[in-house]
PDB file of C-alpha atoms in Angstrom:
ATOM      1  CA  UNK A  21     -66.629 -85.061 -25.362  1.00 61.00           C
ATOM      2  CA  UNK A  22     -66.198 -88.065 -27.626  1.00 59.00           C
ATOM      3  CA  UNK A  23     -70.132 -88.036 -27.412  1.00 66.00           C
ATOM      4  CA  UNK A  24     -69.923 -84.537 -28.950  1.00 71.00           C
ATOM      5  CA  UNK A  25     -67.278 -85.205 -31.712  1.00 67.00           C
ATOM      6  CA  UNK A  26     -64.530 -83.713 -30.307  1.00 71.00           C
ATOM      7  CA  UNK A  27     -61.312 -84.991 -31.718  1.00 77.00           C
ATOM      8  CA  UNK A  28     -58.204 -85.802 -29.639  1.00 77.00           C
ATOM      9  CA  UNK A  29     -60.310 -85.659 -26.339  1.00 76.00           C
ATOM     10  CA  UNK A  30     -58.302 -86.043 -23.436  1.00 80.00           C
ATOM     11  CA  UNK A  31     -58.814 -89.458 -21.507  1.00 82.00           C
ATOM     12  CA  UNK A  32     -60.379 -89.676 -18.089  1.00 83.00           C
ATOM     13  CA  UNK A  33     -57.484 -89.641 -16.424  1.00 85.00           C
ATOM     14  CA  UNK A  34     -56.046 -86.678 -17.643  1.00 79.00           C
ATOM     15  CA  UNK A  35     -58.976 -84.819 -16.703  1.00 84.00           C
ATOM     16  CA  UNK A  36     -59.186 -86.309 -13.629  1.00 87.00           C
ATOM     17  CA  UNK A  37     -55.664 -85.412 -12.902  1.00 80.00           C
ATOM     18  CA  UNK A  38     -56.186 -81.722 -14.407  1.00 82.00           C
ATOM     19  CA  UNK A  39     -59.047 -81.079 -12.242  1.00 89.00           C
ATOM     20  CA  UNK A  40     -57.229 -82.538  -8.790  1.00 87.00           C
ATOM     21  CA  UNK A  41     -54.298 -80.102  -9.379  1.00 85.00           C
ATOM     22  CA  UNK A  42     -56.691 -77.105  -9.875  1.00 91.00           C
ATOM     23  CA  UNK A  43     -58.879 -78.191  -7.140  1.00 93.00           C
ATOM     24  CA  UNK A  44     -55.570 -78.630  -4.874  1.00 91.00           C
ATOM     25  CA  UNK A  45     -54.266 -74.997  -6.137  1.00 91.00           C
ATOM     26  CA  UNK A  46     -57.303 -73.262  -5.257  1.00 96.00           C
ATOM     27  CA  UNK A  47     -58.096 -75.195  -1.870  1.00 96.00           C
ATOM     28  CA  UNK A  48     -54.532 -74.094  -0.878  1.00 96.00           C
ATOM     29  CA  UNK A  49     -54.913 -70.622  -1.820  1.00 97.00           C
ATOM     30  CA  UNK A  50     -58.089 -70.317  -0.405  1.00 98.00           C
ATOM     31  CA  UNK A  51     -57.243 -71.619   2.988  1.00 98.00           C
ATOM     32  CA  UNK A  52     -54.085 -69.764   3.028  1.00 98.00           C
ATOM     33  CA  UNK A  53     -55.887 -66.250   2.236  1.00 98.00           C
ATOM     34  CA  UNK A  54     -58.480 -67.055   4.929  1.00 99.00           C
ATOM     35  CA  UNK A  55     -55.741 -68.007   7.719  1.00 98.00           C
ATOM     36  CA  UNK A  56     -53.966 -64.860   6.506  1.00 98.00           C
ATOM     37  CA  UNK A  57     -57.485 -62.741   7.104  1.00 99.00           C
ATOM     38  CA  UNK A  58     -57.887 -64.164  10.441  1.00 99.00           C
ATOM     39  CA  UNK A  59     -54.270 -63.401  11.571  1.00 98.00           C
ATOM     40  CA  UNK A  60     -54.897 -59.624  10.133  1.00 98.00           C
ATOM     41  CA  UNK A  61     -52.155 -60.527   6.967  1.00 98.00           C
ATOM     42  CA  UNK A  62     -54.493 -60.980   4.279  1.00 99.00           C
ATOM     43  CA  UNK A  63     -52.938 -58.611   1.972  1.00 99.00           C
ATOM     44  CA  UNK A  64     -49.495 -59.728   3.017  1.00 99.00           C
ATOM     45  CA  UNK A  65     -50.667 -63.348   2.302  1.00 99.00           C
ATOM     46  CA  UNK A  66     -52.024 -62.459  -1.043  1.00 99.00           C
ATOM     47  CA  UNK A  67     -48.779 -60.840  -2.074  1.00 99.00           C
ATOM     48  CA  UNK A  68     -47.022 -63.640  -1.054  1.00 98.00           C
ATOM     49  CA  UNK A  69     -49.434 -66.107  -2.930  1.00 98.00           C
ATOM     50  CA  UNK A  70     -48.938 -64.212  -5.930  1.00 98.00           C
ATOM     51  CA  UNK A  71     -44.903 -63.905  -5.818  1.00 99.00           C
ATOM     52  CA  UNK A  72     -44.968 -67.610  -5.034  1.00 98.00           C
ATOM     53  CA  UNK A  73     -47.294 -68.861  -7.858  1.00 96.00           C
ATOM     54  CA  UNK A  74     -45.019 -66.795 -10.363  1.00 98.00           C
ATOM     55  CA  UNK A  75     -41.859 -67.925  -8.932  1.00 98.00           C
ATOM     56  CA  UNK A  76     -42.909 -71.419  -9.031  1.00 95.00           C
ATOM     57  CA  UNK A  77     -44.313 -71.119 -12.145  1.00 93.00           C
ATOM     58  CA  UNK A  78     -41.063 -70.056 -13.952  1.00 96.00           C
ATOM     59  CA  UNK A  79     -39.011 -72.512 -11.620  1.00 96.00           C
ATOM     60  CA  UNK A  80     -40.714 -75.443 -11.252  1.00 92.00           C
ATOM     61  CA  UNK A  81     -39.913 -77.172  -7.931  1.00 86.00           C
ATOM     62  CA  UNK A  82     -41.121 -80.577  -5.798  1.00 82.00           C
ATOM     63  CA  UNK A  83     -44.478 -82.202  -6.242  1.00 79.00           C
ATOM     64  CA  UNK A  84     -45.507 -84.102  -2.790  1.00 84.00           C
ATOM     65  CA  UNK A  85     -46.819 -87.557  -3.849  1.00 83.00           C
ATOM     66  CA  UNK A  86     -50.163 -86.996  -1.947  1.00 86.00           C
ATOM     67  CA  UNK A  87     -52.646 -84.445  -3.177  1.00 86.00           C
ATOM     68  CA  UNK A  88     -53.738 -83.907   0.799  1.00 91.00           C
ATOM     69  CA  UNK A  89     -50.369 -83.657   1.670  1.00 93.00           C
ATOM     70  CA  UNK A  90     -50.116 -80.923  -1.228  1.00 90.00           C
ATOM     71  CA  UNK A  91     -53.116 -78.913   0.075  1.00 94.00           C
ATOM     72  CA  UNK A  92     -51.566 -78.958   3.682  1.00 96.00           C
ATOM     73  CA  UNK A  93     -48.265 -78.148   2.899  1.00 95.00           C
ATOM     74  CA  UNK A  94     -49.187 -75.442   0.072  1.00 95.00           C
ATOM     75  CA  UNK A  95     -51.601 -73.972   2.674  1.00 97.00           C
ATOM     76  CA  UNK A  96     -48.848 -73.947   5.639  1.00 98.00           C
ATOM     77  CA  UNK A  97     -46.333 -71.992   3.432  1.00 97.00           C
ATOM     78  CA  UNK A  98     -48.674 -69.540   2.054  1.00 98.00           C
ATOM     79  CA  UNK A  99     -50.145 -69.059   5.816  1.00 98.00           C
ATOM     80  CA  UNK A 100     -46.692 -68.650   7.151  1.00 98.00           C
ATOM     81  CA  UNK A 101     -45.085 -66.227   4.439  1.00 98.00           C
ATOM     82  CA  UNK A 102     -45.963 -63.051   6.223  1.00 98.00           C
ATOM     83  CA  UNK A 103     -45.437 -64.269   9.761  1.00 98.00           C
ATOM     84  CA  UNK A 104     -42.008 -65.231   9.049  1.00 98.00           C
ATOM     85  CA  UNK A 105     -39.713 -62.122  10.612  1.00 97.00           C
ATOM     86  CA  UNK A 106     -36.628 -61.382   7.943  1.00 98.00           C
ATOM     87  CA  UNK A 107     -33.961 -58.571   9.387  1.00 98.00           C
ATOM     88  CA  UNK A 108     -33.194 -56.083   6.670  1.00 97.00           C
ATOM     89  CA  UNK A 109     -30.077 -56.821   6.953  1.00 98.00           C
ATOM     90  CA  UNK A 110     -30.405 -60.276   5.716  1.00 98.00           C
ATOM     91  CA  UNK A 111     -32.337 -59.473   2.851  1.00 99.00           C
ATOM     92  CA  UNK A 112     -29.536 -58.995   0.612  1.00 99.00           C
ATOM     93  CA  UNK A 113     -27.960 -62.259   1.509  1.00 99.00           C
ATOM     94  CA  UNK A 114     -31.002 -64.411   1.356  1.00 99.00           C
ATOM     95  CA  UNK A 115     -31.997 -62.665  -2.021  1.00 99.00           C
ATOM     96  CA  UNK A 116     -28.150 -63.209  -3.250  1.00 99.00           C
ATOM     97  CA  UNK A 117     -28.524 -66.708  -2.175  1.00 99.00           C
ATOM     98  CA  UNK A 118     -31.829 -67.402  -3.938  1.00 99.00           C
ATOM     99  CA  UNK A 119     -30.276 -65.845  -6.913  1.00 99.00           C
ATOM    100  CA  UNK A 120     -27.371 -68.398  -6.946  1.00 99.00           C
ATOM    101  CA  UNK A 121     -29.784 -71.234  -6.000  1.00 98.00           C
ATOM    102  CA  UNK A 122     -32.340 -70.450  -9.382  1.00 98.00           C
ATOM    103  CA  UNK A 123     -29.004 -69.948 -11.356  1.00 98.00           C
ATOM    104  CA  UNK A 124     -27.793 -73.750 -10.316  1.00 97.00           C
ATOM    105  CA  UNK A 125     -31.167 -75.587  -9.890  1.00 96.00           C
ATOM    106  CA  UNK A 126     -34.078 -73.881 -12.031  1.00 96.00           C
ATOM    107  CA  UNK A 127     -36.071 -75.151 -13.633  1.00 95.00           C
ATOM    108  CA  UNK A 128     -36.476 -78.055 -11.413  1.00 92.00           C
ATOM    109  CA  UNK A 129     -38.950 -81.267 -12.079  1.00 86.00           C
ATOM    110  CA  UNK A 130     -40.271 -79.826 -15.332  1.00 79.00           C
ATOM    111  CA  UNK A 131     -39.481 -82.962 -17.233  1.00 74.00           C
ATOM    112  CA  UNK A 132     -42.200 -84.650 -14.975  1.00 71.00           C
ATOM    113  CA  UNK A 133     -44.771 -81.849 -14.863  1.00 67.00           C
ATOM    114  CA  UNK A 134     -44.798 -79.127 -17.589  1.00 70.00           C
ATOM    115  CA  UNK A 135     -45.387 -78.883 -21.264  1.00 78.00           C
ATOM    116  CA  UNK A 136     -42.596 -76.324 -21.895  1.00 86.00           C
ATOM    117  CA  UNK A 137     -40.164 -77.671 -24.337  1.00 90.00           C
ATOM    118  CA  UNK A 138     -36.969 -78.258 -23.209  1.00 91.00           C
ATOM    119  CA  UNK A 139     -35.369 -75.559 -25.179  1.00 94.00           C
ATOM    120  CA  UNK A 140     -36.844 -72.748 -23.130  1.00 94.00           C
ATOM    121  CA  UNK A 141     -35.422 -74.234 -19.975  1.00 94.00           C
ATOM    122  CA  UNK A 142     -32.219 -72.032 -20.036  1.00 97.00           C
ATOM    123  CA  UNK A 143     -34.706 -68.874 -20.480  1.00 97.00           C
ATOM    124  CA  UNK A 144     -36.473 -70.005 -17.294  1.00 97.00           C
ATOM    125  CA  UNK A 145     -33.517 -70.464 -15.667  1.00 98.00           C
ATOM    126  CA  UNK A 146     -32.527 -66.617 -16.066  1.00 98.00           C
ATOM    127  CA  UNK A 147     -36.357 -65.446 -15.806  1.00 98.00           C
ATOM    128  CA  UNK A 148     -36.073 -66.984 -12.462  1.00 98.00           C
ATOM    129  CA  UNK A 149     -32.786 -65.389 -11.179  1.00 99.00           C
ATOM    130  CA  UNK A 150     -33.777 -62.424 -12.876  1.00 99.00           C
ATOM    131  CA  UNK A 151     -37.063 -62.012 -10.695  1.00 99.00           C
ATOM    132  CA  UNK A 152     -35.309 -62.951  -7.663  1.00 99.00           C
ATOM    133  CA  UNK A 153     -32.569 -60.159  -8.489  1.00 99.00           C
ATOM    134  CA  UNK A 154     -35.750 -57.670  -8.452  1.00 99.00           C
ATOM    135  CA  UNK A 155     -35.369 -57.760  -4.508  1.00 99.00           C
ATOM    136  CA  UNK A 156     -32.138 -56.410  -4.525  1.00 99.00           C
ATOM    137  CA  UNK A 157     -34.304 -53.003  -5.496  1.00 99.00           C
ATOM    138  CA  UNK A 158     -37.538 -53.499  -3.302  1.00 98.00           C
ATOM    139  CA  UNK A 159     -35.922 -55.153  -0.267  1.00 98.00           C
ATOM    140  CA  UNK A 160     -39.355 -56.918   0.506  1.00 99.00           C
ATOM    141  CA  UNK A 161     -39.358 -59.125   3.411  1.00 98.00           C
ATOM    142  CA  UNK A 162     -42.092 -61.036   1.863  1.00 99.00           C
ATOM    143  CA  UNK A 163     -40.540 -61.854  -1.354  1.00 99.00           C
ATOM    144  CA  UNK A 164     -37.117 -62.638   0.744  1.00 99.00           C
ATOM    145  CA  UNK A 165     -39.175 -65.615   2.419  1.00 99.00           C
ATOM    146  CA  UNK A 166     -40.726 -66.839  -0.921  1.00 99.00           C
ATOM    147  CA  UNK A 167     -37.688 -66.729  -2.702  1.00 99.00           C
ATOM    148  CA  UNK A 168     -35.643 -68.533   0.095  1.00 98.00           C
ATOM    149  CA  UNK A 169     -38.503 -71.318   0.638  1.00 98.00           C
ATOM    150  CA  UNK A 170     -38.919 -71.777  -3.446  1.00 98.00           C
ATOM    151  CA  UNK A 171     -34.762 -71.994  -3.829  1.00 98.00           C
ATOM    152  CA  UNK A 172     -34.903 -74.765  -1.114  1.00 96.00           C
ATOM    153  CA  UNK A 173     -37.781 -76.713  -2.873  1.00 94.00           C
ATOM    154  CA  UNK A 174     -35.451 -77.223  -6.222  1.00 95.00           C
ATOM    155  CA  UNK A 175     -33.371 -79.039  -4.476  1.00 93.00           C
ATOM    156  CA  UNK A 176     -35.448 -82.011  -4.245  1.00 84.00           C
ATOM    157  CA  UNK A 177     -35.830 -84.329  -7.327  1.00 72.00           C
ATOM    158  CA  UNK A 178     -38.492 -86.712  -6.182  1.00 61.00           C
ATOM    159  CA  UNK A 179     -41.851 -86.437  -5.880  1.00 54.00           C
ATOM    160  CA  UNK A 180     -45.215 -86.547  -7.780  1.00 51.00           C
ATOM    161  CA  UNK A 181     -48.940 -87.695  -7.403  1.00 46.00           C
ATOM    162  CA  UNK A 182     -50.006 -91.168  -6.044  1.00 44.00           C
ATOM    163  CA  UNK A 183     -52.619 -92.887  -8.634  1.00 38.00           C
TER     164      UNK A 183
END
């Protein structure tokens, strides 16, 4: 970039870090979807993945220190989502729990990993809680599992990429 005259070109470590994030994300998504296809739950896995990506972007959460562990844990979560049974009577309670967790803890770890200004954090909190609250209407087992898992991940404050 410097050779072709790009002003304020990002450093090699910044580009490497961005590449690792993209590689981790796509690896976990791809592996989770492959497992979903093998287990006959491809569409439910895809649905869970999409919901997880959206709520995680809005609410933040824990980041593992190792890229390898990140891919492994993310793959496990994505692949497991459609296989976790949720009794229909427990959906409102788990959804309510998740809404409360979002209102208390979201956005989590944004100060380390996101480029969104802090003045938008209250909006992110409300958006996260509102998105979770839509499950009171949809009563989706998959959304329930995703939101419950993400709510718990908001509790952890440590983490980050290993150098």
